[in-house]
Amino acid sequence: MASPLRKFLLKSSSGDVIVRREMRRAKSDSTTKMQIMIRSFESIDKNLHWELPPDTRKIGLPSTRSLFTVLKSPHVHKKAREQFEMKINKEMLVMETKRHELRKKLFWLKRQRIFGAQFEILFSFKTRLDKAQLQEVLQPGVKDVSKYNKLEERSVMQALNSLAHEGFYSDAVETSLNSVESSLPANNTSAFPQGLALMLRSVPMELLKARVDKKGSRAVSTQLIEKFILNNPHRPNVEAQPDPEKASQHESVERYNLEKLKASMTEEDLAELARVTSELQLKPSAPLKAVPRFSLKNISKKPMQVPLEVGDINGVKVLKHDLITNDVLYADIAFDMSSLKPELLPLVPLFCRSLLEMGTKDVNALQLSQMIGRETGGISVYPFTSSKQGSKDPVSHVIVRGKAMSANTEALFNLMTCVLQEAEFTNPKRFKRFVSESKAKLENHLREGGHGLAATRMNAKLNHSGWIAEQMGGVSYLEFLKDLEGKIEEKWSEISMSLEEIRQTLLSKKGCVVNLTSDGRNLKISEKYIRKFLNSLPSNSSVSSSISNAQLPSNNEAIIIPTQVNYVGKAADIYENGYQLNGSAYVISKYISNTWLWDNIRVNGGAFGGFCDFDTRSGVLSFLSYRDPNLLKTLDVYDGTSDFLRGLEIDDNTLEKSIIGTIQDLDSFQLPDAKGFSSFLRYLSGISEEDRQARREEIFSTRSNDFKEFADIVDAVKDKGVIVAIASQADADVANKERSNLFEMKKVL
């Protein structure tokens, strides 16, 4: 379970003191607490002769009394027994101190002696450090523990016992629940075991959330910890220790076996082995005749066709895809966001979630979720933003997606109506949880996947659609959430009115588009329910429209976070520099990622990944690195891409493989619902079937000269590109020192 809490159980070399340090992320550093848990067979007050420092409280804890009965002589006197008692007195001292005073308090503590007693010290303080910096803070203690002591089972059991009786931190529970819940709708389990994925999908998450709200953090796993770990008499203990000699021993055994095998071979055997080895070395890349070779002739020259019928119901465009879906109807409804006030954009993701998780006048959030789960296969609401093909105009919609068996089609659209029109924004406490969870998710994404946020930030500097997306899911959105979190209760009436204004602006037939995917019979049956749904919408928005063309300033920017790795991006709008779209750009950008960036960013540079991406709708060509130890060196690699293309000599076999790989990305396998939805997004973005066919023909006709000609286009990124790096303060300072204020700093964590 992912949690913002990190625990470290440390034992001093003397064996008398166990130190548990608990660090938890928070908004700012605050008062440190030092708790001293004292256990003694004797009276603690009698033996405690300390002069306690100021701001220290004594808390009496219940004593533990254990009785033992021993058979005195079972073979002679069967009933002769002796009784023993073990009583442990406990007391806690709580000291309030500032972090800079901690060393003084520890020095004072070392001078004290409690004879015949054991004491445990618990430090708790809040920090904004990431995992790497947290490790540096604790490095001296961790080194001592790993070198001189073993982590005793007793220490682990004490931590588990604390969890069982006190529960997990509520923030960690809520974040984990949200993380699991958000991953359930996706059917692609990747490396996750399919059976466990099916089990998780059967968990009633809303019931679990309600249980947590009612019982607190102890509602999660605490009983399981107590039953299966603490009170389990069959609990095994496994101690794993590294063997530094294991590799050399394995190598010695292998060398011995080879020498033994060689000794058993004759001169003729050795000569034959040398001959076969020489032949294999001379022909390392000879193709195996038994394996058929895939070529361009095996690929269709036409793109994957999805049946599409565009109709009209009550003045609203309705797209229908006649596909076999096993009696399931997939419905997508897009509401135009172009008339929404710019200042309301950051509230849109929270608005979408509030529709589903705030409840209505007649049912609460749990009941609404149960109704959706009982009658449908799920309903989701989220914003979608893109550039329109062949235009600078953005495409921005709030999309409502749902699916149901054909027999429940009416219930699906009734629930969509209920969610969109009857949801009430009356629960500030629940809304605050949405804000906190969204903020935590973005902060984690900034640390673990900062290249995505760097790309979003660069797009916001290059076009208006990128700016819209950044307001709803980038660094600007994170700053908005931080500011909003502390004002929810104070300004709830204003927030509630803004959410209602978003609804009044979006919900209208104007700009609405409906997308349906199912077989022909179900599509015909669904028409009357679609008509009823659309009749409930107003013809036009009740709020006056607002037009904006905002972008972020096109300056180079360093987003400062506590990290040991960087995420470096550089991008430019190549349409602005005269480039006319050609399908060869798909092949070239993929080739750059797989060769030039792979070799220089990942292999030689030590980053986890390097990417070249070309957005054909907006014209943004971008370079990105993932978990990169470098910054300026990475930018030099990006700037060297055009020279790499000019000097590239690509053979026909390599070119053919690159084209096949590009087509593979375009023709990736999709289930019927994904086919219908992809067609829907192409329609919204203005991509026609003629455009798809033209791009595919251009991909097939890509030649080696196209790579050299594209080098002039890449020069636009080198000369006019905007840079966004998510990096540490130290790396950004070094970059500014070496290249004369290359970055403007922006600290977000």
XYZ file of C-alpha atoms in Angstrom:
749
model
C 0.000 0.000 0.000
C 1.462 3.299 -1.071
C 1.641 5.637 1.862
C 3.201 9.010 2.641
C 4.419 7.542 5.927
C 7.910 6.140 6.138
C 8.948 4.220 9.275
C 12.464 3.398 10.356
C 13.087 1.056 13.269
C 16.601 1.567 14.598
C 18.433 -0.149 17.425
C 21.471 1.396 19.061
C 24.747 -0.475 19.313
C 24.361 -0.705 23.079
C 21.264 -2.820 22.697
C 19.319 -0.779 25.244
C 17.542 1.812 23.142
C 15.229 1.223 20.244
C 14.613 4.315 18.155
C 11.673 4.541 15.835
C 11.654 7.584 13.602
C 8.415 8.416 11.877
C 8.404 11.026 9.134
C 5.344 12.237 7.392
C 4.938 14.725 4.546
C 3.040 17.858 5.412
C 2.733 21.431 4.265
C 5.598 22.720 6.368
C 8.012 21.808 9.127
C 6.410 21.929 12.558
C 7.102 21.176 16.182
C 8.933 17.931 16.795
C 7.675 15.479 19.384
C 9.959 13.153 21.304
C 8.133 10.408 23.167
C 9.956 8.200 25.683
C 8.231 4.920 26.489
C 9.583 3.500 29.790
C 9.066 -0.139 30.853
C 10.278 -1.417 34.217
C 9.615 -4.222 36.691
C 10.069 -1.733 39.532
C 8.112 1.412 40.226
C 9.108 3.990 37.637
C 8.370 7.013 39.820
C 10.589 5.539 42.546
C 13.582 5.143 40.210
C 13.037 8.238 38.106
C 15.193 11.010 39.537
C 15.349 13.177 36.441
C 14.857 16.863 36.440
C 12.525 16.980 33.475
C 13.072 19.690 30.863
C 10.363 22.275 30.267
C 7.433 21.394 27.955
C 7.520 17.789 29.148
C 4.424 15.823 30.086
C 4.204 12.546 31.998
C 1.496 10.132 30.847
C 0.723 7.119 33.004
C 0.066 3.928 31.058
C -1.665 0.755 32.275
C 0.592 -1.884 33.772
C 0.848 -5.348 32.272
C 0.449 -8.278 34.684
C 1.229 -11.829 33.569
C 0.662 -14.941 35.722
C 2.618 -18.184 35.278
C 1.908 -21.601 36.747
C 4.690 -24.207 36.905
C 4.250 -27.882 37.801
C 6.677 -28.484 40.647
C 7.184 -32.235 40.293
C 4.723 -33.884 37.889
C 6.083 -37.419 38.390
C 5.958 -37.381 42.200
C 3.451 -34.763 43.248
C 1.107 -34.318 40.309
C -0.783 -31.474 41.928
C 2.206 -29.573 43.310
C 2.376 -26.176 41.568
C 4.119 -22.851 41.961
C 2.658 -19.489 40.961
C 4.716 -16.622 39.525
C 3.783 -13.091 38.567
C 5.513 -10.695 36.159
C 4.367 -7.091 36.327
C 5.606 -4.467 33.885
C 5.041 -0.820 34.745
C 4.833 1.627 31.852
C 4.978 5.378 31.585
C 5.405 7.835 28.729
C 7.233 11.158 28.652
C 6.261 13.521 25.849
C 8.662 16.366 25.058
C 7.804 19.214 22.718
C 10.824 20.642 20.932
C 11.884 22.378 17.775
C 13.823 20.421 15.236
C 16.997 22.484 15.728
C 16.845 21.677 19.478
C 16.683 17.927 18.916
C 20.423 17.370 19.291
C 20.386 19.136 22.685
C 17.527 16.953 23.904
C 19.296 13.789 22.801
C 22.470 14.875 24.604
C 20.415 15.418 27.751
C 18.837 11.982 27.341
C 22.187 10.192 27.014
C 23.218 11.470 30.448
C 20.234 9.852 32.158
C 20.126 6.344 33.556
C 17.089 4.239 34.372
C 18.521 1.148 36.029
C 16.604 -2.043 35.420
C 14.348 -0.431 32.832
C 13.951 -0.484 29.105
C 12.959 2.614 27.214
C 11.913 3.282 23.641
C 12.268 6.673 21.974
C 9.821 7.738 19.310
C 10.574 10.792 17.209
C 7.770 12.217 15.119
C 8.076 15.238 12.941
C 6.789 16.463 9.616
C 8.943 16.906 6.558
C 8.702 17.662 2.869
C 11.716 15.556 1.994
C 11.446 12.875 -0.662
C 12.646 9.314 -0.164
C 16.221 10.027 -1.228
C 16.694 13.051 1.022
C 14.950 11.240 3.860
C 17.514 8.469 3.530
C 20.319 11.025 3.725
C 18.885 12.436 6.971
C 18.890 8.977 8.533
C 22.068 7.721 6.872
C 24.307 7.650 9.986
C 21.767 5.693 12.007
C 20.914 3.343 9.166
C 24.597 2.588 8.559
C 25.101 1.756 12.232
C 22.121 -0.553 12.268
C 22.980 -2.403 9.079
C 26.626 -2.810 10.087
C 26.487 -3.690 13.770
C 22.972 -4.869 14.537
C 20.178 -6.926 13.126
C 16.655 -5.634 12.903
C 15.104 -7.724 15.640
C 11.741 -9.363 15.299
C 10.675 -7.578 18.479
C 11.082 -4.186 16.793
C 8.969 -5.218 13.812
C 6.296 -6.700 16.036
C 6.134 -3.501 18.081
C 5.487 -1.516 14.917
C 2.788 -3.968 13.792
C 1.232 -3.925 17.229
C 1.091 -0.136 17.066
C -0.683 -0.333 13.710
C -3.136 -2.927 14.988
C -4.182 -0.824 17.988
C -3.823 2.714 16.627
C -4.594 2.122 12.960
C -3.008 3.589 9.863
C -2.779 7.281 9.167
C -6.070 8.454 7.705
C -4.343 10.317 4.869
C -2.499 7.161 3.858
C -5.719 5.131 3.934
C -7.626 7.630 1.829
C -4.805 7.975 -0.668
C -4.467 4.185 -0.987
C -8.192 3.715 -1.415
C -8.250 6.357 -4.116
C -5.232 4.820 -5.846
C -6.783 1.333 -5.910
C -10.187 2.616 -6.892
C -8.875 4.695 -9.777
C -7.019 1.682 -11.205
C -9.988 -0.680 -11.153
C -11.843 0.547 -14.263
C -8.821 -0.211 -16.474
C -8.939 -3.746 -17.891
C -5.275 -3.734 -18.857
C -3.601 -5.365 -15.871
C -0.106 -5.353 -17.436
C 2.184 -7.458 -15.207
C -0.322 -7.512 -12.360
C -1.779 -11.046 -11.827
C -5.098 -11.357 -13.651
C -6.726 -13.302 -10.812
C -5.880 -10.642 -8.229
C -7.129 -7.963 -10.620
C -10.485 -9.721 -10.871
C -10.615 -10.015 -7.084
C -9.934 -6.300 -6.629
C -12.614 -5.427 -9.155
C -15.119 -7.276 -6.946
C -14.286 -5.178 -3.861
C -17.162 -2.759 -3.031
C -14.999 0.328 -2.744
C -17.790 2.679 -1.679
C -18.744 0.358 1.181
C -15.107 0.251 2.221
C -14.898 4.052 2.086
C -18.057 4.367 4.166
C -16.591 1.944 6.689
C -13.402 4.011 6.879
C -15.429 7.203 7.322
C -17.332 5.576 10.170
C -14.609 3.637 12.002
C -11.530 5.596 10.986
C -8.246 4.173 9.840
C -8.593 1.098 12.099
C -11.213 -0.193 9.667
C -8.444 -1.219 7.258
C -6.430 -4.395 7.826
C -5.894 -3.901 11.567
C -7.890 -7.003 12.461
C -6.024 -8.993 9.811
C -2.677 -7.865 11.239
C -3.749 -8.946 14.695
C -5.219 -12.272 13.589
C -2.728 -13.494 11.006
C 0.527 -11.935 12.259
C 0.489 -10.900 15.901
C -1.583 -13.831 17.207
C -0.399 -16.404 14.692
C 1.531 -19.205 16.479
C 2.710 -20.609 13.123
C 4.376 -17.435 11.954
C 7.714 -18.273 10.276
C 10.742 -15.996 10.532
C 13.039 -15.875 7.511
C 16.378 -14.100 7.621
C 17.984 -13.380 4.243
C 21.634 -12.406 4.141
C 23.654 -11.497 1.023
C 26.571 -13.745 0.129
C 29.357 -11.679 -1.470
C 31.152 -14.885 -2.515
C 28.143 -16.400 -4.312
C 28.989 -15.053 -7.785
C 32.652 -16.075 -7.602
C 31.680 -19.545 -6.322
C 29.224 -19.996 -9.173
C 31.874 -18.863 -11.648
C 34.428 -21.286 -10.172
C 32.003 -24.212 -10.472
C 31.211 -23.289 -14.065
C 34.933 -22.967 -14.928
C 35.643 -26.353 -13.321
C 32.868 -28.028 -15.327
C 34.126 -26.491 -18.574
C 37.710 -27.563 -17.894
C 36.503 -31.053 -17.045
C 34.510 -31.193 -20.285
C 37.471 -29.902 -22.293
C 39.768 -32.523 -20.757
C 37.411 -35.255 -21.913
C 37.475 -34.048 -25.549
C 39.906 -35.274 -28.219
C 41.980 -33.060 -30.524
C 39.464 -33.685 -33.312
C 36.572 -32.593 -31.050
C 38.370 -29.376 -30.146
C 39.145 -28.609 -33.783
C 35.512 -29.137 -34.777
C 34.331 -26.914 -31.946
C 36.730 -24.147 -33.055
C 35.501 -24.455 -36.667
C 31.809 -24.204 -35.718
C 32.509 -21.265 -33.408
C 34.381 -19.442 -36.168
C 31.494 -19.929 -38.585
C 28.987 -18.564 -36.082
C 31.160 -15.525 -35.427
C 31.480 -14.793 -39.132
C 27.705 -14.935 -39.633
C 26.203 -13.446 -36.448
C 23.276 -11.766 -38.167
C 22.380 -14.433 -40.696
C 18.573 -14.873 -40.613
C 17.187 -18.220 -39.565
C 15.474 -19.809 -42.527
C 12.917 -21.509 -40.299
C 11.542 -18.149 -39.075
C 9.408 -16.266 -41.639
C 10.352 -12.620 -42.129
C 7.633 -9.995 -41.823
C 7.766 -7.369 -44.553
C 5.805 -4.343 -45.765
C 4.024 -6.584 -48.259
C 2.254 -8.272 -45.336
C 0.736 -4.991 -44.092
C -2.508 -3.563 -45.387
C -2.147 -0.271 -47.225
C -5.419 0.944 -45.719
C -5.956 1.991 -42.076
C -8.159 -0.035 -39.780
C -11.743 0.769 -40.715
C -14.375 1.362 -38.031
C -17.991 1.533 -39.251
C -19.300 5.037 -38.628
C -22.725 6.582 -39.192
C -23.195 10.255 -38.339
C -26.796 11.234 -37.621
C -28.794 13.935 -35.897
C -31.236 13.724 -32.996
C -32.880 16.887 -31.658
C -30.186 19.013 -33.273
C -27.319 17.033 -31.686
C -24.740 15.050 -33.661
C -24.959 11.325 -32.901
C -22.162 8.955 -34.009
C -22.986 5.247 -34.275
C -20.496 2.391 -34.586
C -22.051 -0.936 -35.533
C -19.703 -3.447 -33.879
C -20.160 -6.771 -32.108
C -20.036 -5.976 -28.372
C -21.670 -9.054 -26.804
C -24.934 -7.197 -26.123
C -23.209 -4.282 -24.374
C -23.965 -0.662 -25.266
C -21.107 1.844 -24.884
C -22.249 5.477 -24.705
C -20.044 8.599 -24.729
C -21.408 12.141 -24.468
C -19.164 15.183 -24.986
C -20.114 18.665 -23.740
C -18.272 21.638 -25.218
C -16.062 23.577 -22.767
C -15.023 26.372 -25.128
C -17.418 28.904 -23.567
C -16.291 28.239 -19.989
C -14.665 31.118 -18.119
C -10.873 30.633 -17.920
C -10.819 31.108 -14.139
C -13.180 28.130 -13.749
C -10.991 25.655 -15.679
C -9.018 24.393 -12.611
C -12.321 23.433 -10.962
C -13.417 21.216 -13.879
C -11.656 17.979 -12.737
C -13.112 18.449 -9.231
C -16.505 19.205 -10.766
C -16.367 15.951 -12.738
C -15.607 13.939 -9.625
C -18.231 15.769 -7.571
C -20.935 14.756 -10.044
C -20.361 11.106 -9.206
C -19.337 11.272 -5.547
C -21.398 14.043 -3.947
C -24.811 12.435 -4.135
C -28.122 14.049 -5.081
C -31.126 15.429 -3.249
C -32.733 11.986 -3.040
C -29.738 9.645 -2.667
C -26.358 9.975 -1.016
C -23.048 9.219 -2.705
C -22.971 5.596 -1.546
C -26.499 4.900 -2.756
C -25.769 6.561 -6.087
C -22.649 4.443 -6.512
C -24.620 1.317 -5.673
C -27.277 2.218 -8.221
C -24.649 2.769 -10.909
C -22.958 -0.518 -10.051
C -26.229 -2.394 -9.963
C -27.694 -1.067 -13.223
C -24.629 -0.342 -15.389
C -21.049 -1.319 -16.030
C -19.877 2.057 -14.728
C -20.107 5.778 -15.473
C -17.133 8.140 -15.614
C -16.810 11.886 -16.198
C -13.569 13.666 -17.135
C -12.215 16.546 -19.261
C -10.626 16.037 -22.682
C -8.406 18.589 -24.428
C -6.641 18.502 -27.779
C -5.710 20.697 -30.723
C -7.910 20.592 -33.795
C -6.317 19.172 -36.927
C -5.386 21.955 -39.348
C -6.394 24.767 -36.971
C -5.102 26.634 -33.931
C -8.463 26.282 -32.214
C -8.504 24.002 -29.162
C -10.862 21.070 -28.711
C -12.027 20.903 -25.101
C -14.906 18.819 -23.814
C -16.195 17.191 -20.657
C -16.865 13.587 -21.638
C -19.378 11.356 -19.861
C -18.745 7.667 -20.536
C -20.942 4.748 -19.575
C -21.775 1.193 -20.526
C -24.619 -1.215 -19.813
C -26.228 -4.382 -21.078
C -28.855 -3.657 -23.721
C -31.642 -4.475 -21.256
C -30.413 -1.655 -18.984
C -30.029 1.026 -21.651
C -32.867 3.120 -20.219
C -31.388 2.887 -16.727
C -27.983 3.988 -18.086
C -29.313 7.222 -19.569
C -31.564 7.871 -16.565
C -28.518 7.621 -14.294
C -26.513 9.891 -16.598
C -29.324 12.446 -16.332
C -29.338 12.053 -12.554
C -25.554 12.489 -12.298
C -25.397 15.525 -14.570
C -28.473 17.442 -13.504
C -29.292 16.383 -9.947
C -25.886 16.146 -8.251
C -25.681 18.568 -5.309
C -22.569 20.456 -4.258
C -23.332 20.579 -0.544
C -20.586 18.575 1.149
C -17.440 20.689 1.761
C -15.801 17.948 3.829
C -16.036 15.444 0.993
C -14.935 18.053 -1.533
C -11.873 18.775 0.588
C -10.985 15.106 0.423
C -11.169 15.304 -3.383
C -8.787 18.258 -3.308
C -6.333 16.576 -0.912
C -6.279 13.357 -2.898
C -5.822 15.193 -6.199
C -2.968 17.231 -4.715
C -1.233 14.154 -3.316
C -1.602 12.357 -6.632
C -0.120 15.272 -8.572
C 2.778 15.672 -6.127
C 3.575 11.993 -6.470
C 3.300 12.251 -10.256
C 5.691 15.192 -10.176
C 8.314 13.060 -8.418
C 7.765 9.732 -10.161
C 6.598 10.814 -13.640
C 7.679 14.409 -14.034
C 8.294 14.071 -17.786
C 4.530 14.071 -18.364
C 4.068 17.301 -16.424
C 7.083 18.822 -18.197
C 5.442 18.024 -21.550
C 2.165 19.571 -20.384
C 4.003 22.694 -19.242
C 5.807 23.066 -22.588
C 2.560 22.664 -24.534
C 1.011 25.403 -22.370
C 3.774 27.730 -23.539
C 3.238 26.862 -27.216
C -0.541 26.750 -27.790
C -3.880 27.501 -26.148
C -5.056 23.878 -25.967
C -1.904 23.049 -24.012
C -2.651 25.935 -21.649
C -6.168 24.578 -21.020
C -4.784 21.114 -20.262
C -2.156 22.584 -17.925
C -4.813 24.464 -15.968
C -6.595 21.158 -15.317
C -3.673 18.794 -14.812
C -0.293 20.491 -14.655
C 1.847 22.559 -12.323
C -0.681 25.428 -12.401
C -3.370 22.985 -11.306
C -1.178 21.781 -8.421
C -0.674 25.368 -7.259
C -4.419 25.945 -7.486
C -5.115 22.847 -5.347
C -2.620 23.945 -2.703
C -4.247 27.346 -2.457
C -7.774 25.921 -2.521
C -7.209 23.270 0.158
C -7.018 25.768 3.007
C -9.948 27.890 1.853
C -12.683 25.309 1.279
C -14.579 25.752 4.534
C -14.125 29.511 4.486
C -15.213 30.028 0.875
C -17.476 27.039 0.327
C -20.443 29.110 -0.816
C -18.315 30.685 -3.580
C -16.884 27.297 -4.586
C -20.347 25.738 -4.677
C -21.637 28.571 -6.868
C -18.661 28.143 -9.229
C -19.366 24.417 -9.551
C -22.977 25.191 -10.353
C -21.880 27.762 -12.930
C -19.736 25.130 -14.635
C -22.764 22.859 -14.856
C -24.984 25.609 -16.263
C -22.314 26.460 -18.862
C -21.671 22.903 -20.025
C -25.098 21.285 -20.043
C -26.736 22.275 -23.313
C -27.410 20.792 -26.719
C -25.122 23.352 -28.312
C -21.768 21.712 -28.968
C -22.921 18.380 -27.552
C -21.876 15.203 -29.412
C -23.092 11.661 -28.638
C -21.143 8.512 -29.503
C -22.661 5.001 -29.399
C -20.948 1.649 -29.950
C -22.917 -1.611 -30.151
C -24.543 -3.891 -32.679
C -27.184 -2.536 -35.059
C -30.142 -3.835 -33.062
C -29.055 -2.196 -29.799
C -28.225 1.062 -31.592
C -31.765 1.165 -32.951
C -33.311 0.453 -29.532
C -31.184 3.140 -27.830
C -32.456 5.964 -30.047
C -35.574 6.651 -27.992
C -33.583 6.815 -24.776
C -31.048 9.152 -26.387
C -33.869 11.370 -27.552
C -35.326 11.491 -24.033
C -31.922 12.318 -22.563
C -31.312 15.141 -25.039
C -34.793 16.553 -24.488
C -33.869 17.131 -20.848
C -30.999 19.435 -21.876
C -31.490 23.157 -22.555
C -30.977 24.284 -26.154
C -28.308 26.822 -25.181
C -26.147 27.538 -22.169
C -27.712 29.799 -19.553
C -24.317 31.445 -18.947
C -22.752 33.942 -21.339
C -19.786 32.542 -23.235
C -16.187 33.579 -22.651
C -13.441 33.451 -25.276
C -9.757 33.249 -24.376
C -6.519 32.524 -26.186
C -4.165 32.402 -23.221
C -0.722 30.784 -23.155
C 2.059 30.665 -20.600
C 5.117 32.865 -21.232
C 7.571 31.117 -23.556
C 10.520 31.300 -21.144
C 12.774 28.447 -20.088
C 11.659 27.174 -16.721
C 13.018 24.939 -13.974
C 10.375 23.418 -11.719
C 12.214 22.907 -8.428
C 11.393 19.834 -6.329
C 13.465 17.785 -3.840
C 14.795 15.033 -6.108
C 17.983 13.287 -7.152
C 16.891 12.769 -10.766
C 15.611 15.214 -13.366
C 12.975 15.287 -16.061
C 14.235 17.416 -18.948
C 12.114 18.583 -21.879
C 12.587 20.786 -24.913
C 9.949 21.498 -27.564
C 8.888 23.804 -30.397
C 5.903 24.244 -32.706
C 7.334 23.180 -36.074
C 4.164 24.229 -37.917
C 5.039 27.799 -36.917
C 8.372 27.292 -38.669
C 6.830 26.276 -41.991
C 6.649 22.489 -41.704
C 3.867 20.790 -43.680
C 2.630 17.541 -42.119
C 3.938 14.378 -43.732
C 3.559 10.810 -42.484
C 7.334 10.327 -42.577
C 7.492 12.399 -39.348
C 5.918 9.440 -37.493
C 8.729 7.151 -38.654
C 11.507 9.665 -38.030
C 10.417 10.627 -34.493
C 10.157 6.962 -33.514
C 13.579 6.237 -35.011
C 15.119 9.134 -33.064
C 13.675 7.706 -29.819
C 14.907 4.162 -30.496
C 18.430 5.050 -31.630
C 19.870 8.513 -30.933
C 18.047 9.182 -27.657
C 18.287 5.572 -26.469
C 22.059 5.480 -26.957
C 22.858 8.933 -25.601
C 20.176 9.571 -22.961
C 19.636 6.092 -21.559
C 22.743 4.009 -22.305
C 25.466 6.668 -22.047
C 23.612 9.237 -19.945
C 22.198 6.854 -17.342
C 18.585 8.050 -17.564
C 15.689 5.623 -17.393
C 14.387 6.767 -20.775
C 14.465 9.333 -23.564
C 11.625 10.140 -25.954
C 10.912 12.102 -29.116
C 7.225 12.846 -29.602
C 5.426 14.618 -32.429
C 1.841 15.802 -31.907
C 0.496 15.983 -35.456
C -2.536 18.026 -34.383
C -0.709 20.860 -32.594
C 2.611 20.593 -34.450
C 4.644 20.353 -31.234
C 7.844 18.333 -31.599
C 9.220 17.555 -28.150
C 12.171 15.799 -26.542
C 11.832 14.355 -23.040
C 13.955 12.387 -20.594
C 12.779 10.241 -17.692
C 14.577 9.969 -14.324
C 17.671 11.618 -15.749
C 20.833 12.254 -13.656
C 21.906 14.953 -16.144
C 20.485 18.297 -17.250
C 22.789 20.293 -19.518
C 24.257 17.152 -21.091
C 20.740 16.045 -21.988
C 19.993 19.395 -23.617
C 23.198 19.034 -25.649
C 21.986 15.648 -26.881
C 18.660 17.183 -27.955
C 20.504 19.944 -29.836
C 22.675 17.352 -31.577
C 19.699 15.531 -33.100
C 19.742 17.522 -36.355
C 23.427 16.729 -36.941
C 22.684 13.065 -36.247
C 19.963 13.069 -38.928
C 22.160 14.848 -41.490
C 24.936 12.300 -41.067
C 22.609 9.291 -40.942
C 23.088 6.537 -43.518
C 20.144 4.208 -43.081
C 19.952 0.961 -45.057
C 16.771 -0.423 -46.599
C 16.418 -3.198 -44.022
C 16.573 -0.769 -41.070
C 14.203 1.636 -42.797
C 11.696 -1.145 -43.415
C 11.833 -2.183 -39.767
C 11.210 1.423 -38.697
C 8.175 1.694 -40.961
C 6.785 -1.624 -39.678
C 7.253 -0.478 -36.066
C 5.407 2.772 -36.800
C 2.496 0.936 -38.438
C 2.401 -1.420 -35.460
C 1.757 1.571 -33.170
C -1.028 2.830 -35.413
C -2.652 -0.604 -35.762
C -2.423 -1.693 -32.123
C -5.107 -4.116 -30.999
C -8.307 -2.567 -29.686
C -11.485 -4.001 -28.202
C -14.790 -2.846 -29.746
C -15.376 -0.104 -27.170
C -11.859 1.283 -27.766
C -12.402 1.241 -31.536
C -15.604 3.245 -31.189
C -14.076 5.705 -28.719
C -10.926 6.243 -30.833
C -13.148 7.025 -33.822
C -15.085 9.456 -31.613
C -11.915 11.310 -30.564
C -10.762 11.533 -34.188
C -14.115 13.092 -35.068
C -13.813 15.655 -32.267
C -10.244 16.491 -33.312
C -11.157 16.943 -36.973
C -9.210 13.948 -38.329
C -10.979 12.476 -41.351
C -10.587 9.041 -42.928
C -8.965 10.754 -45.924
C -6.332 12.235 -43.577
C -5.634 8.819 -42.083
C -5.236 7.246 -45.523
C -2.915 10.024 -46.697
C -0.705 9.733 -43.584
C -0.509 5.943 -43.990
C 0.584 6.202 -47.621
C 3.219 8.770 -46.625
C 4.516 6.413 -43.915
C 4.891 3.595 -46.458
C 6.701 5.904 -48.884
C 9.245 7.157 -46.302
C 12.776 7.257 -47.736
C 16.229 7.859 -46.290
C 16.308 11.399 -47.727
C 13.308 12.288 -45.562
C 15.505 11.874 -42.474
C 18.082 14.356 -43.765
C 15.408 16.874 -44.793
C 13.752 16.595 -41.383
C 17.022 17.757 -39.786
C 16.234 21.332 -40.874
C 12.908 21.092 -39.004
C 14.623 19.766 -35.873
C 16.848 22.852 -35.959
C 13.746 24.844 -34.978
C 13.688 22.973 -31.659
C 17.400 23.624 -31.203
C 17.215 27.355 -31.971
C 13.710 28.353 -30.856
C 12.634 25.576 -28.511
C 11.315 26.182 -25.023
C 12.855 24.217 -22.145
C 11.099 22.907 -19.043
C 13.087 20.859 -16.525
C 11.776 19.339 -13.338
C 14.949 19.276 -11.312
C 16.613 19.806 -7.964
C 17.699 23.230 -6.780
C 21.375 22.249 -6.996
C 21.203 21.068 -10.629
C 19.245 24.149 -11.698
C 21.775 26.439 -9.992
C 24.664 24.717 -11.771
C 22.871 25.068 -15.116
C 22.242 28.773 -14.554
C 25.852 29.289 -13.563
C 27.262 27.545 -16.626
C 24.806 29.043 -19.138
C 24.015 32.541 -17.889
C 20.583 32.301 -16.273
C 19.225 29.636 -18.578
C 16.221 28.966 -16.329
C 13.690 30.907 -14.373
C 13.129 29.054 -11.092
C 9.720 27.940 -9.868
C 9.614 26.034 -6.583
C 6.487 23.915 -6.142
C 7.411 21.342 -3.440
